[in-house]
């Protein structure tokens, strides 16, 4: 996931556009470029958004803020549902993607 996210971050920053990539398990990885980094999101498109129980996501975040607070829940205008994290540039102009543990936390929130 980290390699895919790094590639999508480069594409989004280079083209200054939102990039989305579907995963085999139905999850979507979304990258939105910002002047000083990017927003990365993991979630479901509107056809699969029913898999997410918002109350459960909020309860998990409240119960373990040290693990989950970096991911913010978001429902987009089209009905898709994501957890979103802001990543900052590393100083060399490249945004650092979340690490494996952070991606695992995002998956747990969506489960």
Tab-separated table of N, CA and C in Angstrom:
chain	number	residue	atom	x	y	z
A	1	UNK	N	0.827	-1.193	0.000
A	1	UNK	CA	0.000	0.000	0.000
A	1	UNK	C	0.872	1.258	0.000
A	2	UNK	N	2.002	1.213	0.741
A	2	UNK	CA	2.856	2.400	0.805
A	2	UNK	C	3.418	2.768	-0.565
A	3	UNK	N	3.817	1.756	-1.343
A	3	UNK	CA	4.377	2.028	-2.675
A	3	UNK	C	3.318	2.604	-3.604
A	4	UNK	N	2.125	2.031	-3.563
A	4	UNK	CA	1.031	2.542	-4.386
A	4	UNK	C	0.702	3.984	-3.992
A	5	UNK	N	0.624	4.236	-2.697
A	5	UNK	CA	0.320	5.587	-2.229
A	5	UNK	C	1.405	6.572	-2.660
A	6	UNK	N	2.662	6.158	-2.588
A	6	UNK	CA	3.758	7.044	-3.008
A	6	UNK	C	3.637	7.373	-4.493
A	7	UNK	N	3.305	6.372	-5.297
A	7	UNK	CA	3.142	6.599	-6.738
A	7	UNK	C	1.973	7.547	-7.011
A	8	UNK	N	0.853	7.328	-6.336
A	8	UNK	CA	-0.313	8.192	-6.532
A	8	UNK	C	-0.054	9.613	-6.026
A	9	UNK	N	0.702	9.726	-4.945
A	9	UNK	CA	1.065	11.060	-4.453
A	9	UNK	C	1.866	11.820	-5.504
A	10	UNK	N	2.829	11.148	-6.134
A	10	UNK	CA	3.622	11.800	-7.187
A	10	UNK	C	2.733	12.216	-8.354
A	11	UNK	N	1.837	11.311	-8.783
A	11	UNK	CA	0.938	11.627	-9.901
A	11	UNK	C	0.050	12.822	-9.575
A	12	UNK	N	-0.505	12.822	-8.380
A	12	UNK	CA	-1.410	13.906	-7.979
A	12	UNK	C	-0.665	15.234	-7.907
A	13	UNK	N	0.522	15.223	-7.319
A	13	UNK	CA	1.299	16.463	-7.198
A	13	UNK	C	1.776	16.949	-8.560
A	14	UNK	N	2.291	16.036	-9.390
A	14	UNK	CA	2.809	16.429	-10.708
A	14	UNK	C	1.714	16.994	-11.604
A	15	UNK	N	0.544	16.361	-11.588
A	15	UNK	CA	-0.555	16.795	-12.444
A	15	UNK	C	-1.501	17.779	-11.796
A	16	UNK	N	-1.313	18.025	-10.479
A	16	UNK	CA	-2.215	18.882	-9.711
A	16	UNK	C	-3.668	18.462	-9.922
A	17	UNK	N	-3.901	17.151	-9.712
A	17	UNK	CA	-5.246	16.611	-9.858
A	17	UNK	C	-5.495	15.535	-8.822
A	18	UNK	N	-6.756	15.253	-8.595
A	18	UNK	CA	-7.150	14.202	-7.666
A	18	UNK	C	-6.985	12.861	-8.366
A	19	UNK	N	-6.369	11.916	-7.661
A	19	UNK	CA	-6.118	10.590	-8.221
A	19	UNK	C	-6.832	9.564	-7.346
A	20	UNK	N	-7.478	8.603	-7.997
A	20	UNK	CA	-8.188	7.542	-7.279
A	20	UNK	C	-7.778	6.199	-7.863
A	21	UNK	N	-7.580	5.212	-6.988
A	21	UNK	CA	-7.193	3.871	-7.424
A	21	UNK	C	-8.021	2.854	-6.656
A	22	UNK	N	-8.699	1.981	-7.373
A	22	UNK	CA	-9.486	0.921	-6.738
A	22	UNK	C	-8.560	-0.207	-6.294
A	23	UNK	N	-8.873	-0.796	-5.152
A	23	UNK	CA	-8.130	-1.934	-4.628
A	23	UNK	C	-8.930	-3.209	-4.882
A	24	UNK	N	-8.270	-4.343	-4.794
A	24	UNK	CA	-8.929	-5.626	-5.047
A	24	UNK	C	-10.056	-5.907	-4.060
A	25	UNK	N	-9.940	-5.401	-2.835
A	25	UNK	CA	-10.944	-5.678	-1.805
A	25	UNK	C	-12.117	-4.693	-1.819
A	26	UNK	N	-12.187	-3.852	-2.851
A	26	UNK	CA	-13.283	-2.905	-2.972
A	26	UNK	C	-12.995	-1.532	-2.394
A	27	UNK	N	-11.915	-1.412	-1.649
A	27	UNK	CA	-11.535	-0.102	-1.117
A	27	UNK	C	-10.981	0.786	-2.223
A	28	UNK	N	-11.102	2.078	-2.028
A	28	UNK	CA	-10.573	3.077	-2.953
A	28	UNK	C	-9.496	3.877	-2.221
A	29	UNK	N	-8.388	4.112	-2.905
A	29	UNK	CA	-7.356	5.007	-2.395
A	29	UNK	C	-7.479	6.308	-3.165
A	30	UNK	N	-7.574	7.412	-2.456
A	30	UNK	CA	-7.796	8.722	-3.058
A	30	UNK	C	-6.692	9.670	-2.587
A	31	UNK	N	-6.138	10.456	-3.518
A	31	UNK	CA	-5.103	11.435	-3.172
A	31	UNK	C	-5.507	12.790	-3.736
A	32	UNK	N	-5.488	13.799	-2.874
A	32	UNK	CA	-5.840	15.170	-3.235
A	32	UNK	C	-4.633	16.057	-2.934
A	33	UNK	N	-4.009	16.647	-3.950
A	33	UNK	CA	-2.800	17.439	-3.701
A	33	UNK	C	-3.098	18.765	-3.005
A	34	UNK	N	-2.166	19.179	-2.155
A	34	UNK	CA	-2.213	20.462	-1.459
A	34	UNK	C	-0.876	21.172	-1.683
A	35	UNK	N	-0.813	22.469	-1.469
A	35	UNK	CA	0.456	23.182	-1.680
A	35	UNK	C	1.617	22.653	-0.835
A	36	UNK	N	1.328	22.162	0.372
A	36	UNK	CA	2.393	21.701	1.265
A	36	UNK	C	2.315	20.210	1.577
A	37	UNK	N	1.673	19.439	0.727
A	37	UNK	CA	1.528	18.005	0.948
A	37	UNK	C	0.337	17.467	0.186
A	38	UNK	N	-0.483	16.680	0.877
A	38	UNK	CA	-1.655	16.095	0.225
A	38	UNK	C	-2.605	15.540	1.279
A	39	UNK	N	-3.828	15.296	0.846
A	39	UNK	CA	-4.765	14.504	1.629
A	39	UNK	C	-4.784	13.119	1.007
A	40	UNK	N	-4.634	12.101	1.838
A	40	UNK	CA	-4.782	10.731	1.358
A	40	UNK	C	-6.009	10.159	2.048
A	41	UNK	N	-6.751	9.354	1.332
A	41	UNK	CA	-7.988	8.810	1.879
A	41	UNK	C	-8.142	7.357	1.465
A	42	UNK	N	-8.726	6.579	2.352
A	42	UNK	CA	-9.044	5.189	2.071
A	42	UNK	C	-10.510	5.001	2.401
A	43	UNK	N	-11.254	4.379	1.496
A	43	UNK	CA	-12.670	4.197	1.759
A	43	UNK	C	-13.395	3.518	0.629
A	44	UNK	N	-14.692	3.775	0.571
A	44	UNK	CA	-15.564	3.103	-0.383
A	44	UNK	C	-16.306	4.117	-1.243
A	45	UNK	N	-16.514	3.768	-2.508
A	45	UNK	CA	-17.330	4.618	-3.370
A	45	UNK	C	-18.780	4.521	-2.914
A	46	UNK	N	-19.642	5.320	-3.506
A	46	UNK	CA	-21.029	5.396	-3.012
A	46	UNK	C	-21.778	4.076	-3.107
A	47	UNK	N	-21.406	3.218	-4.058
A	47	UNK	CA	-22.093	1.935	-4.193
A	47	UNK	C	-21.725	0.960	-3.083
A	48	UNK	N	-20.595	1.185	-2.430
A	48	UNK	CA	-20.139	0.295	-1.359
A	48	UNK	C	-20.087	0.990	0.002
A	49	UNK	N	-20.463	2.245	0.043
A	49	UNK	CA	-20.363	3.030	1.284
A	49	UNK	C	-21.226	2.459	2.406
A	50	UNK	N	-22.226	1.673	2.074
A	50	UNK	CA	-23.089	1.075	3.101
A	50	UNK	C	-22.313	0.131	4.016
A	51	UNK	N	-21.113	-0.290	3.600
A	51	UNK	CA	-20.275	-1.164	4.429
A	51	UNK	C	-19.771	-0.455	5.683
A	52	UNK	N	-19.713	0.865	5.638
A	52	UNK	CA	-19.172	1.646	6.752
A	52	UNK	C	-20.300	2.023	7.704
A	53	UNK	N	-20.070	1.783	8.976
A	53	UNK	CA	-21.010	2.218	10.006
A	53	UNK	C	-20.381	3.417	10.714
A	54	UNK	N	-20.851	4.630	10.404
A	54	UNK	CA	-20.218	5.834	10.961
A	54	UNK	C	-20.118	5.825	12.487
A	55	UNK	N	-21.133	5.317	13.165
A	55	UNK	CA	-21.095	5.284	14.629
A	55	UNK	C	-19.931	4.440	15.117
A	56	UNK	N	-19.671	3.324	14.441
A	56	UNK	CA	-18.576	2.434	14.825
A	56	UNK	C	-17.230	3.134	14.615
A	57	UNK	N	-17.101	3.831	13.490
A	57	UNK	CA	-15.859	4.564	13.220
A	57	UNK	C	-15.612	5.581	14.333
A	58	UNK	N	-16.632	6.340	14.687
A	58	UNK	CA	-16.474	7.364	15.719
A	58	UNK	C	-16.173	6.759	17.084
A	59	UNK	N	-16.809	5.641	17.407
A	59	UNK	CA	-16.537	4.977	18.682
A	59	UNK	C	-15.095	4.485	18.749
A	60	UNK	N	-14.620	3.879	17.658
A	60	UNK	CA	-13.232	3.392	17.633
A	60	UNK	C	-12.245	4.544	17.786
A	61	UNK	N	-12.491	5.646	17.084
A	61	UNK	CA	-11.596	6.809	17.188
A	61	UNK	C	-11.573	7.332	18.620
A	62	UNK	N	-12.736	7.375	19.266
A	62	UNK	CA	-12.808	7.892	20.633
A	62	UNK	C	-12.150	6.942	21.630
A	63	UNK	N	-12.268	5.642	21.397
A	63	UNK	CA	-11.720	4.655	22.323
A	63	UNK	C	-10.197	4.569	22.255
A	64	UNK	N	-9.626	4.793	21.073
A	64	UNK	CA	-8.169	4.677	20.906
A	64	UNK	C	-7.629	5.850	20.081
A	65	UNK	N	-7.678	7.052	20.635
A	65	UNK	CA	-7.243	8.212	19.852
A	65	UNK	C	-5.781	8.141	19.430
A	66	UNK	N	-4.929	7.525	20.242
A	66	UNK	CA	-3.520	7.439	19.869
A	66	UNK	C	-3.313	6.623	18.593
A	67	UNK	N	-4.205	5.706	18.306
A	67	UNK	CA	-4.093	4.873	17.105
A	67	UNK	C	-4.863	5.459	15.918
A	68	UNK	N	-6.024	6.020	16.174
A	68	UNK	CA	-6.934	6.369	15.082
A	68	UNK	C	-7.129	7.862	14.811
A	69	UNK	N	-6.683	8.729	15.696
A	69	UNK	CA	-7.044	10.142	15.537
A	69	UNK	C	-6.422	10.806	14.314
A	70	UNK	N	-5.388	10.223	13.728
A	70	UNK	CA	-4.807	10.792	12.512
A	70	UNK	C	-5.701	10.658	11.298
A	71	UNK	N	-6.691	9.787	11.385
A	71	UNK	CA	-7.636	9.565	10.283
A	71	UNK	C	-8.963	10.224	10.628
A	72	UNK	N	-9.431	11.085	9.750
A	72	UNK	CA	-10.705	11.776	9.958
A	72	UNK	C	-11.775	11.181	9.052
A	73	UNK	N	-12.946	10.861	9.595
A	73	UNK	CA	-14.019	10.325	8.758
A	73	UNK	C	-14.606	11.410	7.862
A	74	UNK	N	-14.952	11.008	6.638
A	74	UNK	CA	-15.525	11.970	5.689
A	74	UNK	C	-16.477	11.270	4.737
A	75	UNK	N	-17.665	11.844	4.593
A	75	UNK	CA	-18.606	11.398	3.569
A	75	UNK	C	-18.626	12.477	2.498
A	76	UNK	N	-18.303	12.106	1.276
A	76	UNK	CA	-18.239	13.074	0.187
A	76	UNK	C	-19.619	13.326	-0.406
A	77	UNK	N	-19.739	14.382	-1.183
A	77	UNK	CA	-21.026	14.798	-1.749
A	77	UNK	C	-21.669	13.712	-2.600
A	78	UNK	N	-20.856	12.845	-3.212
A	78	UNK	CA	-21.413	11.785	-4.057
A	78	UNK	C	-21.863	10.565	-3.255
A	79	UNK	N	-21.723	10.609	-1.921
A	79	UNK	CA	-22.138	9.502	-1.074
A	79	UNK	C	-21.025	8.527	-0.741
A	80	UNK	N	-19.838	8.735	-1.276
A	80	UNK	CA	-18.709	7.862	-0.942
A	80	UNK	C	-18.251	8.163	0.487
A	81	UNK	N	-17.574	7.192	1.101
A	81	UNK	CA	-17.208	7.290	2.510
A	81	UNK	C	-15.741	6.940	2.670
A	82	UNK	N	-14.976	7.827	3.310
A	82	UNK	CA	-13.532	7.655	3.460
A	82	UNK	C	-13.071	8.024	4.860
A	83	UNK	N	-11.890	7.537	5.210
A	83	UNK	CA	-11.123	8.114	6.306
A	83	UNK	C	-9.958	8.836	5.637
A	84	UNK	N	-9.694	10.053	6.103
A	84	UNK	CA	-8.767	10.963	5.424
A	84	UNK	C	-7.636	11.355	6.372
A	85	UNK	N	-6.446	11.446	5.810
A	85	UNK	CA	-5.261	11.843	6.580
A	85	UNK	C	-4.468	12.868	5.786
A	86	UNK	N	-3.997	13.885	6.457
A	86	UNK	CA	-3.146	14.890	5.804
A	86	UNK	C	-1.692	14.443	5.914
A	87	UNK	N	-0.975	14.511	4.807
A	87	UNK	CA	0.462	14.224	4.809
A	87	UNK	C	1.187	15.482	4.341
A	88	UNK	N	2.315	15.745	4.935
A	88	UNK	CA	3.093	16.946	4.621
A	88	UNK	C	4.313	16.583	3.787
A	89	UNK	N	4.829	17.592	3.087
A	89	UNK	CA	6.065	17.413	2.328
A	89	UNK	C	7.200	17.038	3.272
A	90	UNK	N	8.141	16.282	2.741
A	90	UNK	CA	9.303	15.855	3.520
A	90	UNK	C	10.430	16.880	3.513
A	91	UNK	N	10.197	18.034	2.946
A	91	UNK	CA	11.225	19.057	2.843
A	91	UNK	C	11.856	19.090	1.465
A	92	UNK	N	11.761	17.978	0.751
A	92	UNK	CA	12.299	17.906	-0.603
A	92	UNK	C	11.218	18.018	-1.660
A	93	UNK	N	10.016	18.370	-1.244
A	93	UNK	CA	8.927	18.540	-2.194
A	93	UNK	C	8.073	17.308	-2.400
A	94	UNK	N	8.393	16.213	-1.704
A	94	UNK	CA	7.601	14.984	-1.835
A	94	UNK	C	6.822	14.743	-0.543
A	95	UNK	N	5.556	14.418	-0.669
A	95	UNK	CA	4.736	14.101	0.501
A	95	UNK	C	5.008	12.663	0.922
A	96	UNK	N	5.159	12.453	2.205
A	96	UNK	CA	5.434	11.127	2.742
A	96	UNK	C	4.121	10.388	2.993
A	97	UNK	N	3.925	9.236	2.352
A	97	UNK	CA	2.674	8.497	2.564
A	97	UNK	C	2.626	7.889	3.959
A	98	UNK	N	1.435	7.555	4.425
A	98	UNK	CA	1.323	6.858	5.705
A	98	UNK	C	2.106	5.548	5.675
A	99	UNK	N	2.563	5.116	6.849
A	99	UNK	CA	3.294	3.854	6.922
A	99	UNK	C	2.311	2.689	7.061
A	100	UNK	N	2.847	1.478	7.105
A	100	UNK	CA	2.006	0.270	7.133
A	100	UNK	C	1.056	0.263	8.329
A	101	UNK	N	1.535	0.676	9.494
A	101	UNK	CA	0.683	0.689	10.689
A	101	UNK	C	-0.456	1.698	10.542
A	102	UNK	N	-0.177	2.828	9.933
A	102	UNK	CA	-1.221	3.831	9.730
A	102	UNK	C	-2.268	3.347	8.732
A	103	UNK	N	-1.829	2.668	7.671
A	103	UNK	CA	-2.796	2.100	6.721
A	103	UNK	C	-3.640	1.024	7.404
A	104	UNK	N	-3.004	0.221	8.260
A	104	UNK	CA	-3.753	-0.813	8.975
A	104	UNK	C	-4.812	-0.176	9.873
A	105	UNK	N	-4.465	0.907	10.528
A	105	UNK	CA	-5.436	1.612	11.374
A	105	UNK	C	-6.615	2.106	10.539
A	106	UNK	N	-6.347	2.623	9.344
A	106	UNK	CA	-7.431	3.083	8.464
A	106	UNK	C	-8.349	1.924	8.101
A	107	UNK	N	-7.755	0.782	7.770
A	107	UNK	CA	-8.566	-0.403	7.435
A	107	UNK	C	-9.418	-0.836	8.619
A	108	UNK	N	-8.845	-0.792	9.813
A	108	UNK	CA	-9.595	-1.171	11.018
A	108	UNK	C	-10.781	-0.237	11.235
A	109	UNK	N	-10.585	1.039	11.014
A	109	UNK	CA	-11.691	1.984	11.177
A	109	UNK	C	-12.835	1.685	10.221
A	110	UNK	N	-12.504	1.230	9.026
A	110	UNK	CA	-13.527	0.976	8.005
A	110	UNK	C	-14.178	-0.397	8.140
A	111	UNK	N	-13.601	-1.262	8.968
A	111	UNK	CA	-14.106	-2.645	9.096
A	111	UNK	C	-15.406	-2.703	9.876
